[in-house]
Short mmCIF file of C-alpha atoms in Angstrom, two decimals:
data_model
loop_
_atom_site.label_atom_id
_atom_site.label_comp_id
_atom_site.label_asym_id
_atom_site.label_seq_id
_atom_site.Cartn_x
_atom_site.Cartn_y
_atom_site.Cartn_z
CA UNK A 1 29.38 242.13 121.07
CA UNK A 2 26.94 242.06 123.86
CA UNK A 3 25.11 239.31 125.33
CA UNK A 4 21.18 240.39 124.60
CA UNK A 5 18.16 239.37 123.47
CA UNK A 6 16.97 239.77 119.65
CA UNK A 7 13.47 239.53 118.51
CA UNK A 8 14.45 237.85 115.23
CA UNK A 9 15.04 234.58 117.93
CA UNK A 10 11.60 234.90 118.36
CA UNK A 11 10.61 233.78 114.89
CA UNK A 12 10.84 229.83 115.14
CA UNK A 13 8.70 230.17 118.26
CA UNK A 14 5.94 232.06 115.82
CA UNK A 15 5.81 229.57 113.14
CA UNK A 16 5.99 226.53 115.07
CA UNK A 17 3.16 227.61 117.43
CA UNK A 18 1.21 228.36 113.84
CA UNK A 19 2.47 224.77 112.82
CA UNK A 20 1.35 222.89 115.60
CA UNK A 21 -2.24 224.29 114.39
CA UNK A 22 -1.93 222.71 111.24
CA UNK A 23 -1.46 219.91 112.28
CA UNK A 24 -4.60 219.88 114.40
CA UNK A 25 -6.70 219.76 110.89
CA UNK A 26 -4.07 217.89 108.39
CA UNK A 27 -6.71 217.34 105.82
CA UNK A 28 -8.42 219.08 102.69
CA UNK A 29 -9.38 222.88 103.28
CA UNK A 30 -8.16 223.20 107.19
CA UNK A 31 -10.03 225.95 108.24
CA UNK A 32 -8.14 229.18 108.61
CA UNK A 33 -4.78 226.90 108.93
CA UNK A 34 -3.57 228.74 105.14
CA UNK A 35 -4.36 232.07 106.24
CA UNK A 36 -2.74 231.50 109.79
CA UNK A 37 0.31 230.37 108.03
CA UNK A 38 0.65 232.90 105.98
CA UNK A 39 0.25 235.66 108.55
CA UNK A 40 2.92 233.87 111.04
CA UNK A 41 5.10 233.80 108.04
CA UNK A 42 4.61 237.49 107.50
CA UNK A 43 5.17 237.69 111.48
CA UNK A 44 8.62 235.88 111.38
CA UNK A 45 9.36 238.02 108.54
CA UNK A 46 8.57 241.35 110.41
CA UNK A 47 10.04 240.02 113.82
CA UNK A 48 13.44 239.14 111.49
CA UNK A 49 13.24 242.51 109.90
CA UNK A 50 13.17 244.29 113.63
CA UNK A 51 15.77 241.87 114.60
CA UNK A 52 17.96 243.13 111.64
CA UNK A 53 17.31 247.17 112.94
CA UNK A 54 18.58 246.13 116.80
CA UNK A 55 21.50 244.82 115.25
CA UNK A 56 22.59 248.14 113.00
CA UNK A 57 21.06 249.82 116.11
CA UNK A 58 22.90 248.20 119.22
CA UNK A 59 24.98 245.92 117.52
CA UNK A 60 25.57 241.75 117.33
CA UNK A 61 23.44 239.95 119.98
CA UNK A 62 23.73 236.37 121.64
CA UNK A 63 21.83 234.28 123.62
CA UNK A 64 23.09 231.00 124.54
CA UNK A 65 20.78 227.98 127.09
CA UNK A 66 24.12 227.25 128.77
CA UNK A 67 26.40 230.27 128.91
CA UNK A 68 29.86 229.93 127.93
CA UNK A 69 29.25 226.33 127.05
CA UNK A 70 28.60 227.28 123.51
CA UNK A 71 25.91 224.24 123.48
CA UNK A 72 22.67 226.03 122.12
CA UNK A 73 23.39 229.73 121.22
CA UNK A 74 21.63 231.59 118.78
CA UNK A 75 23.66 234.77 117.31
CA UNK A 76 21.98 238.16 115.40
CA UNK A 77 24.90 240.16 113.71
CA UNK A 78 25.24 241.16 110.07
CA UNK A 79 25.46 238.10 108.54
CA UNK A 80 23.04 236.12 110.23
CA UNK A 81 20.66 238.43 110.03
CA UNK A 82 20.67 239.02 106.52
CA UNK A 83 20.61 235.53 105.76
CA UNK A 84 17.55 235.47 108.32
CA UNK A 85 15.49 237.97 106.31
CA UNK A 86 16.37 236.44 103.69
CA UNK A 87 14.85 232.72 104.91
CA UNK A 88 12.06 234.62 106.31
CA UNK A 89 10.82 236.61 103.19
CA UNK A 90 11.15 233.54 100.81
CA UNK A 91 9.17 231.71 103.51
CA UNK A 92 6.40 234.17 103.33
CA UNK A 93 6.19 234.60 99.79
CA UNK A 94 6.02 230.62 99.36
CA UNK A 95 3.40 230.19 102.28
CA UNK A 96 1.22 232.83 100.64
CA UNK A 97 1.86 231.31 97.04
CA UNK A 98 0.65 227.68 98.97
CA UNK A 99 -2.48 228.82 99.72
CA UNK A 100 -4.06 228.73 96.25
CA UNK A 101 -1.83 226.20 94.70
CA UNK A 102 -2.86 223.42 97.57
CA UNK A 103 -6.39 224.61 97.82
CA UNK A 104 -8.01 221.47 97.90
CA UNK A 105 -5.58 219.18 98.24
CA UNK A 106 -6.29 215.91 100.71
CA UNK A 107 -3.80 216.77 103.05
CA UNK A 108 -3.65 220.89 102.86
CA UNK A 109 -3.13 220.96 105.95
CA UNK A 110 -0.35 218.90 107.03
CA UNK A 111 1.42 220.43 103.89
CA UNK A 112 1.44 223.74 106.08
CA UNK A 113 2.57 221.96 109.12
CA UNK A 114 5.33 221.15 107.31
CA UNK A 115 6.25 223.80 105.86
CA UNK A 116 6.01 225.85 108.80
CA UNK A 117 8.15 223.76 110.76
CA UNK A 118 10.93 223.14 108.09
CA UNK A 119 10.54 227.01 107.79
CA UNK A 120 11.39 227.41 111.33
CA UNK A 121 14.23 224.73 111.29
CA UNK A 122 15.87 226.35 108.78
CA UNK A 123 15.86 230.12 110.46
CA UNK A 124 17.02 228.35 113.55
CA UNK A 125 20.01 226.80 111.50
CA UNK A 126 21.07 230.67 109.63
CA UNK A 127 20.85 232.36 113.10
CA UNK A 128 23.06 229.64 115.18
CA UNK A 129 25.94 230.74 116.96
CA UNK A 130 26.87 227.00 118.32
CA UNK A 131 28.25 223.80 116.65
CA UNK A 132 25.65 221.71 117.99
CA UNK A 133 22.36 223.90 117.47
CA UNK A 134 23.93 223.91 113.49
CA UNK A 135 23.93 220.14 113.66
CA UNK A 136 20.34 220.10 115.63
CA UNK A 137 18.85 222.51 112.79
CA UNK A 138 20.11 221.29 110.03
CA UNK A 139 18.88 217.48 111.12
CA UNK A 140 15.58 219.01 111.64
CA UNK A 141 15.51 220.53 108.26
CA UNK A 142 16.93 217.64 106.20
CA UNK A 143 13.56 215.61 107.79
CA UNK A 144 11.29 218.18 107.12
CA UNK A 145 12.14 218.56 103.42
CA UNK A 146 12.13 214.74 102.90
CA UNK A 147 8.29 214.57 104.57
CA UNK A 148 7.74 217.01 101.78
CA UNK A 149 9.26 215.73 99.35
CA UNK A 150 7.58 212.36 100.04
CA UNK A 151 3.92 214.77 99.84
CA UNK A 152 2.38 212.55 96.95
CA UNK A 153 4.10 209.11 98.76
CA UNK A 154 2.45 206.78 96.05
CA UNK A 155 4.92 207.96 93.35
CA UNK A 156 7.73 206.23 92.91
CA UNK A 157 9.73 209.06 91.43
CA UNK A 158 9.21 211.03 94.63
CA UNK A 159 10.07 207.75 96.41
CA UNK A 160 13.49 207.85 94.70
CA UNK A 161 14.41 211.20 94.78
CA UNK A 162 13.68 211.52 98.69
CA UNK A 163 15.54 208.34 99.31
CA UNK A 164 18.63 209.82 97.71
CA UNK A 165 18.11 213.30 99.30
CA UNK A 166 18.01 211.27 102.68
CA UNK A 167 21.49 209.54 101.65
CA UNK A 168 23.35 212.21 100.93
CA UNK A 169 21.77 215.31 103.19
CA UNK A 170 22.10 213.08 106.43
CA UNK A 171 25.22 212.10 104.69
CA UNK A 172 26.39 215.65 105.19
CA UNK A 173 24.85 215.62 108.68
CA UNK A 174 27.24 212.77 109.93
CA UNK A 175 30.53 214.90 108.39
CA UNK A 176 29.19 217.84 110.57
CA UNK A 177 28.68 216.02 113.60
CA UNK A 178 32.56 214.36 113.44
CA UNK A 179 33.53 218.29 112.42
CA UNK A 180 31.52 219.37 116.04
CA UNK A 181 33.11 216.49 117.76
CA UNK A 182 36.76 217.17 116.61
CA UNK A 183 36.57 221.09 117.43
CA UNK A 184 34.90 220.50 120.92
CA UNK A 185 37.55 218.20 121.73
CA UNK A 186 40.16 220.63 120.57
CA UNK A 187 38.69 224.06 122.14
CA UNK A 188 36.46 223.13 124.77
CA UNK A 189 33.61 225.02 123.35
CA UNK A 190 31.06 224.56 120.45
CA UNK A 191 30.66 228.51 120.41
CA UNK A 192 31.54 229.49 116.61
CA UNK A 193 32.96 233.06 117.81
CA UNK A 194 35.12 231.20 120.42
CA UNK A 195 36.62 229.03 117.73
CA UNK A 196 36.97 231.67 115.20
CA UNK A 197 38.87 233.91 117.65
CA UNK A 198 41.22 231.20 117.94
CA UNK A 199 41.55 231.29 114.20
CA UNK A 200 40.46 227.60 114.03
CA UNK A 201 43.16 226.30 116.08
CA UNK A 202 45.50 225.39 113.41
CA UNK A 203 47.15 221.94 113.46
CA UNK A 204 46.08 218.21 113.02
CA UNK A 205 42.61 219.01 114.51
CA UNK A 206 41.95 221.84 112.46
CA UNK A 207 43.00 220.39 109.46
CA UNK A 208 40.49 217.45 109.91
CA UNK A 209 37.63 219.71 111.07
CA UNK A 210 38.03 221.79 108.11
CA UNK A 211 38.09 219.09 105.32
CA UNK A 212 34.93 217.86 107.31
CA UNK A 213 33.14 220.91 106.77
CA UNK A 214 34.26 220.99 103.31
CA UNK A 215 32.79 217.52 102.60
CA UNK A 216 29.58 218.50 104.54
CA UNK A 217 29.10 221.74 102.38
CA UNK A 218 29.60 219.61 99.06
CA UNK A 219 27.00 217.23 100.20
CA UNK A 220 24.39 219.65 101.01
CA UNK A 221 25.00 221.51 97.88
CA UNK A 222 24.61 218.78 95.53
CA UNK A 223 27.77 218.79 94.16
CA UNK A 224 29.15 216.60 91.81
CA UNK A 225 29.05 213.54 91.60
CA UNK A 226 26.26 213.85 94.08
CA UNK A 227 23.91 215.95 92.37
CA UNK A 228 21.22 213.70 90.92
CA UNK A 229 18.48 213.93 94.00
CA UNK A 230 18.26 217.99 93.46
CA UNK A 231 17.50 217.30 89.73
CA UNK A 232 14.73 214.76 90.75
CA UNK A 233 12.45 216.73 93.14
CA UNK A 234 9.78 217.32 90.76
CA UNK A 235 7.38 215.32 91.89
CA UNK A 236 6.92 217.57 94.82
CA UNK A 237 4.63 220.49 94.67
CA UNK A 238 6.27 223.80 93.18
CA UNK A 239 6.16 225.61 96.57
CA UNK A 240 8.46 222.81 98.16
CA UNK A 241 10.63 223.48 95.07
CA UNK A 242 10.97 226.85 95.45
CA UNK A 243 12.06 226.49 98.81
CA UNK A 244 14.05 224.04 98.56
CA UNK A 245 16.16 225.52 95.50
CA UNK A 246 16.10 229.34 96.66
CA UNK A 247 17.03 228.59 100.49
CA UNK A 248 17.48 224.83 101.88
CA UNK A 249 20.25 224.40 99.09
CA UNK A 250 22.14 227.06 100.39
CA UNK A 251 23.05 225.21 103.54
CA UNK A 252 26.03 223.93 102.73
CA UNK A 253 27.46 227.93 101.59
CA UNK A 254 25.77 228.99 105.04
CA UNK A 255 28.06 226.27 107.12
CA UNK A 256 31.25 227.36 105.14
CA UNK A 257 30.79 231.15 105.84
CA UNK A 258 29.95 230.58 109.73
CA UNK A 259 33.36 228.64 110.04
CA UNK A 260 35.00 230.47 107.07
CA UNK A 261 37.69 231.51 109.81
CA UNK A 262 38.68 228.04 110.44
CA UNK A 263 38.11 226.85 106.97
CA UNK A 264 40.52 229.57 105.43
CA UNK A 265 43.42 228.24 107.76
CA UNK A 266 43.22 224.66 105.63
CA UNK A 267 44.84 225.68 101.88
CA UNK A 268 43.72 222.20 101.22
CA UNK A 269 40.38 222.30 102.12
CA UNK A 270 40.06 225.69 100.35
CA UNK A 271 41.61 223.90 97.12
CA UNK A 272 39.32 221.35 97.20
CA UNK A 273 36.62 223.72 96.98
CA UNK A 274 37.79 225.43 94.15
CA UNK A 275 38.14 222.55 92.02
CA UNK A 276 34.64 220.44 93.16
CA UNK A 277 32.73 223.60 92.88
CA UNK A 278 34.03 225.18 89.74
CA UNK A 279 33.94 221.47 88.50
CA UNK A 280 30.58 221.15 89.31
CA UNK A 281 29.59 224.90 88.00
CA UNK A 282 30.92 223.82 84.42
CA UNK A 283 29.34 220.55 84.77
CA UNK A 284 26.05 222.20 85.88
CA UNK A 285 25.84 224.94 83.04
CA UNK A 286 27.04 222.46 80.13
CA UNK A 287 23.98 219.74 81.14
CA UNK A 288 21.26 222.74 81.63
CA UNK A 289 21.81 223.88 78.11
CA UNK A 290 20.55 220.20 76.51
CA UNK A 291 17.20 220.35 79.15
CA UNK A 292 13.79 220.85 77.51
CA UNK A 293 11.46 220.58 80.82
CA UNK A 294 11.56 224.41 82.66
CA UNK A 295 12.15 223.10 86.34
CA UNK A 296 14.49 220.40 85.07
CA UNK A 297 16.58 222.86 83.87
CA UNK A 298 16.16 225.37 86.62
CA UNK A 299 17.14 222.43 88.61
CA UNK A 300 20.73 222.11 86.81
CA UNK A 301 20.75 225.89 86.95
CA UNK A 302 20.61 225.78 90.49
CA UNK A 303 23.75 222.73 90.41
CA UNK A 304 26.00 225.10 88.51
CA UNK A 305 25.28 228.11 90.98
CA UNK A 306 25.82 226.12 93.81
CA UNK A 307 29.03 225.08 92.45
CA UNK A 308 29.79 228.49 91.55
CA UNK A 309 29.20 229.44 95.38
CA UNK A 310 31.64 227.03 96.70
CA UNK A 311 34.28 228.64 94.26
CA UNK A 312 34.17 231.78 95.56
CA UNK A 313 34.35 230.39 98.86
CA UNK A 314 37.24 228.61 97.95
CA UNK A 315 38.88 232.04 96.78
CA UNK A 316 38.02 233.14 99.79
CA UNK A 317 35.78 235.47 98.42
CA UNK A 318 33.39 235.34 101.37
CA UNK A 319 31.08 238.49 101.16
CA UNK A 320 30.79 237.90 97.39
CA UNK A 321 29.63 233.99 98.41
CA UNK A 322 27.12 235.76 100.68
CA UNK A 323 25.64 237.85 97.89
CA UNK A 324 25.63 234.98 95.80
CA UNK A 325 23.51 233.66 98.28
CA UNK A 326 21.14 236.29 98.50
CA UNK A 327 20.81 237.25 94.81
CA UNK A 328 20.12 233.41 93.49
CA UNK A 329 17.70 232.80 96.72
CA UNK A 330 15.68 235.49 95.05
CA UNK A 331 15.99 234.99 91.59
CA UNK A 332 15.17 231.01 91.79
CA UNK A 333 12.40 231.31 93.90
CA UNK A 334 10.67 233.84 91.50
CA UNK A 335 11.58 231.05 88.87
CA UNK A 336 9.85 228.24 90.16
CA UNK A 337 6.69 230.24 91.04
CA UNK A 338 6.61 231.79 88.22
CA UNK A 339 7.70 228.67 85.60
CA UNK A 340 4.00 228.25 84.67
CA UNK A 341 3.71 231.51 83.19
CA UNK A 342 7.08 231.02 81.52
CA UNK A 343 6.19 228.61 79.81
CA UNK A 344 2.83 229.37 78.33
CA UNK A 345 5.49 232.77 77.28
CA UNK A 346 7.80 230.78 75.18
CA UNK A 347 4.52 228.74 73.84
CA UNK A 348 3.26 232.06 72.60
CA UNK A 349 6.56 233.02 70.17
CA UNK A 350 6.46 232.09 66.83
CA UNK A 351 9.92 231.43 66.63
CA UNK A 352 11.71 230.74 69.94
CA UNK A 353 15.48 230.90 70.31
CA UNK A 354 18.02 233.31 69.47
CA UNK A 355 17.50 236.44 67.60
CA UNK A 356 20.90 235.99 65.99
CA UNK A 357 23.37 233.12 66.00
CA UNK A 358 26.76 234.38 66.05
CA UNK A 359 29.48 232.55 64.37
CA UNK A 360 32.89 232.07 65.62
CA UNK A 361 34.59 234.98 64.13
CA UNK A 362 32.10 237.13 66.05
CA UNK A 363 32.55 235.06 69.49
CA UNK A 364 36.21 235.89 69.41
CA UNK A 365 35.66 239.36 68.99
CA UNK A 366 33.05 239.67 71.77
CA UNK A 367 35.38 237.59 73.82
CA UNK A 368 38.08 240.39 73.05
CA UNK A 369 35.48 243.44 73.61
CA UNK A 370 34.46 242.17 76.68
CA UNK A 371 37.94 241.59 78.26
CA UNK A 372 38.87 245.07 77.16
CA UNK A 373 35.85 246.25 78.73
CA UNK A 374 36.28 244.35 82.18
CA UNK A 375 40.33 245.81 82.19
CA UNK A 376 39.02 249.10 81.74
CA UNK A 377 36.21 248.99 84.32
CA UNK A 378 38.34 247.54 87.04
CA UNK A 379 41.42 249.89 86.82
CA UNK A 380 38.93 252.67 87.37
CA UNK A 381 37.42 251.04 90.39
CA UNK A 382 41.07 250.60 91.55
CA UNK A 383 41.97 253.82 91.12
CA UNK A 384 38.23 254.84 92.64
CA UNK A 385 37.93 252.65 95.71
CA UNK A 386 41.32 250.81 95.98
CA UNK A 387 43.33 247.96 94.29
CA UNK A 388 41.19 244.41 93.77
CA UNK A 389 42.75 241.14 95.48
CA UNK A 390 43.95 238.63 92.65
CA UNK A 391 40.68 236.32 93.81
CA UNK A 392 38.53 239.25 92.74
CA UNK A 393 39.71 240.19 89.14
CA UNK A 394 39.52 236.09 88.44
CA UNK A 395 36.18 235.76 89.03
CA UNK A 396 35.14 239.06 87.88
CA UNK A 397 36.97 237.94 84.33
CA UNK A 398 34.71 234.25 84.73
CA UNK A 399 31.64 236.28 84.87
CA UNK A 400 32.72 238.55 82.31
CA UNK A 401 32.41 235.47 79.94
CA UNK A 402 28.94 235.17 80.26
CA UNK A 403 28.80 239.02 79.23
CA UNK A 404 31.19 237.95 76.39
CA UNK A 405 27.97 235.84 75.43
CA UNK A 406 25.85 238.72 75.36
CA UNK A 407 28.33 240.73 72.72
CA UNK A 408 28.38 237.75 70.64
CA UNK A 409 24.90 237.87 69.98
CA UNK A 410 24.91 241.77 68.83
CA UNK A 411 28.09 241.09 66.92
CA UNK A 412 25.96 238.25 64.40
CA UNK A 413 25.88 239.40 61.04
CA UNK A 414 22.24 238.90 61.28
CA UNK A 415 22.00 240.68 64.23
CA UNK A 416 19.42 244.23 64.13
CA UNK A 417 20.89 247.34 65.32
CA UNK A 418 18.84 247.47 68.44
CA UNK A 419 20.06 243.98 69.53
CA UNK A 420 23.60 245.31 69.02
CA UNK A 421 23.01 248.49 71.06
CA UNK A 422 20.93 246.25 73.98
CA UNK A 423 23.76 244.05 74.49
CA UNK A 424 26.38 246.62 74.72
CA UNK A 425 24.35 248.50 77.27
CA UNK A 426 23.74 245.16 79.03
CA UNK A 427 27.44 244.13 79.03
CA UNK A 428 28.32 247.61 80.03
CA UNK A 429 26.04 247.00 83.07
CA UNK A 430 27.10 244.07 84.21
CA UNK A 431 30.60 244.53 84.77
CA UNK A 432 29.99 247.89 86.63
CA UNK A 433 27.42 245.89 88.49
CA UNK A 434 29.75 243.28 89.27
CA UNK A 435 32.49 246.04 90.88
CA UNK A 436 29.77 248.06 92.88
CA UNK A 437 27.97 244.79 94.17
CA UNK A 438 31.78 243.85 95.08
CA UNK A 439 32.52 247.20 96.96
CA UNK A 440 28.93 247.06 99.04
CA UNK A 441 28.77 243.90 99.58
CA UNK A 442 32.54 244.14 101.69
CA UNK A 443 31.27 247.16 102.96
CA UNK A 444 28.07 245.36 104.42
CA UNK A 445 29.61 242.04 105.49
CA UNK A 446 33.26 242.66 105.16
CA UNK A 447 34.12 243.26 108.73
CA UNK A 448 32.37 240.17 109.79
CA UNK A 449 34.47 238.21 107.48
CA UNK A 450 38.08 237.03 106.84
CA UNK A 451 39.67 239.10 104.19
CA UNK A 452 40.60 236.68 101.12
CA UNK A 453 44.26 235.20 101.57
CA UNK A 454 47.54 235.86 99.92
CA UNK A 455 47.59 233.48 96.98
CA UNK A 456 50.66 231.14 97.13
CA UNK A 457 51.63 229.07 94.06
CA UNK A 458 49.06 226.50 94.61
CA UNK A 459 46.36 229.39 94.66
CA UNK A 460 47.70 230.71 91.53
CA UNK A 461 47.90 227.36 89.90
CA UNK A 462 43.84 227.28 90.69
CA UNK A 463 43.14 230.69 89.70
CA UNK A 464 44.73 229.98 86.46
CA UNK A 465 42.95 227.01 85.65
CA UNK A 466 39.55 227.96 86.89
CA UNK A 467 39.75 231.23 84.60
CA UNK A 468 40.65 228.82 81.03
CA UNK A 469 38.15 225.95 82.07
CA UNK A 470 35.38 228.64 82.42
CA UNK A 471 36.93 230.06 79.25
CA UNK A 472 36.51 227.38 77.41
CA UNK A 473 33.00 226.28 78.29
CA UNK A 474 31.60 230.02 77.90
CA UNK A 475 33.44 229.58 74.40
CA UNK A 476 31.27 226.19 73.61
CA UNK A 477 28.21 227.88 75.14
CA UNK A 478 28.45 230.91 72.88
CA UNK A 479 28.69 228.46 69.97
CA UNK A 480 26.24 226.18 71.36
CA UNK A 481 23.56 226.65 68.45
CA UNK A 482 26.30 225.37 65.87
CA UNK A 483 27.56 222.65 67.05
CA UNK A 484 24.49 221.45 69.56
CA UNK A 485 22.78 219.95 66.19
CA UNK A 486 25.43 218.73 64.32
CA UNK A 487 25.57 215.23 63.23
CA UNK A 488 29.26 214.54 64.94
CA UNK A 489 27.81 215.97 68.17
CA UNK A 490 24.54 214.35 69.01
CA UNK A 491 25.94 211.74 70.97
CA UNK A 492 27.69 214.10 73.09
CA UNK A 493 24.39 216.13 73.40
CA UNK A 494 22.28 212.69 74.62
CA UNK A 495 25.40 211.98 77.41
CA UNK A 496 25.00 215.41 78.55
CA UNK A 497 21.07 215.74 78.57
CA UNK A 498 21.49 212.64 80.81
CA UNK A 499 23.94 213.86 83.41
CA UNK A 500 26.38 211.77 82.34
CA UNK A 501 24.17 208.60 83.62
CA UNK A 502 25.84 209.61 87.37
CA UNK A 503 22.42 209.51 88.60
CA UNK A 504 21.70 206.56 87.12
CA UNK A 505 24.30 204.95 88.50
CA UNK A 506 23.16 206.34 91.92
CA UNK A 507 20.31 204.79 91.36
CA UNK A 508 21.38 201.56 90.78
CA UNK A 509 23.87 201.60 93.79
CA UNK A 510 20.69 202.03 96.31
CA UNK A 511 18.02 199.96 94.10
CA UNK A 512 16.22 202.87 92.98
CA UNK A 513 15.09 200.73 89.75
CA UNK A 514 14.26 197.60 91.21
CA UNK A 515 10.41 196.65 91.07
CA UNK A 516 8.17 194.64 93.05
CA UNK A 517 6.54 191.35 91.82
CA UNK A 518 2.63 191.46 92.16
CA UNK A 519 1.60 188.34 93.90
#
């Protein structure tokens, strides 16, 4: 590592300068502010891209305000540079989209200013090299996002969603502050590299800090049971939803990846990530199937995906978790910004829905074929590249259950031959892609992240439980058209559509259902 300056560190400065110009004209059609915002975001993307090139050519760079104290430090390495490039790219796309979407709004200039400041805070967050800068950046991100969620402050639903977001997000901030205090006291520094080099400092302080970091990550990724706020932020403008679901919601995963050497020293913390993340993934996927609104379905998809990302962290597959963040962010940004077109496309279809509904026999046959396909390709990759860890093989088995759903569509009795050919090709491509992307992710980021630990009895039990649970849910999803509208399951469908009413309980706890009587 070299102590040097990276051009990517200038990106937040450029965004904040543009934000100050936007705040000077906060009203409708604020002159050149939309264009300035887009140009600033594009400039930030260019600086971050140059910073990534610096990392590739010259290696990691660190800039610290107080050398050795680890109070305020920015770090550019393969992990942080990748995340910064992802954030800057999505930020530029969202701000470009906002020029048209927000045109003519009463507070158009203020919106651009808030988006720029929030984007700058997220960039500082992903490039943080110290715990205290990480804390300051995540607090700033939460404050900026809350103001964006309240862009239409006259809407009661927006106020309720913002209140719940603030409660959960800043609860995560409190856990992160507590972890920073414990680690700073134990190590005499808040520098993340120094803490990682000491192997996290095993002992009571290390386990306590790991638990607090996991708690912070769980709260910031909208995990079960405090997930409800994420499904209610649709009252904010679409660019806010895109930035939230494609970038900010990944904050918990970023915290875990940045502190991976410490978190991995605590088996209890890793087990908590597997159990809570896995259950959240299953719960979100089940509820998503029952949603009729496009954006609400996407929100529940994010809940599920964030749970799956925490599961990957709990298994010690840090490079795959980072790859998941990149892939999910790009997909979800596109999904939200194109959601209006998706509605029009579905409405234009005369008979929406599955072309062929598989029966139980076809589903069971598809699961068997998918597992055989997976075993064959896993064996080929193990011979060509090297043996895979138990965690990676288990995760692949979970993913192949999704492949089984594709195969089931092609094996249905009413499936056209063309559908069968396409599903077989898609299944083969998905299985090959998993192992290929896993190898690429390990090659790009593996040297900067800890290797997955050898599983013990607890880890083996959790791996088996996760595979069986995801297998049963995948089976239920494959048979969804058969049981979803059956009279015996009508009640279950209603309960799932309402998220088992956990969000209503949180509403009641914070007074979200209260109404003020007019005088």
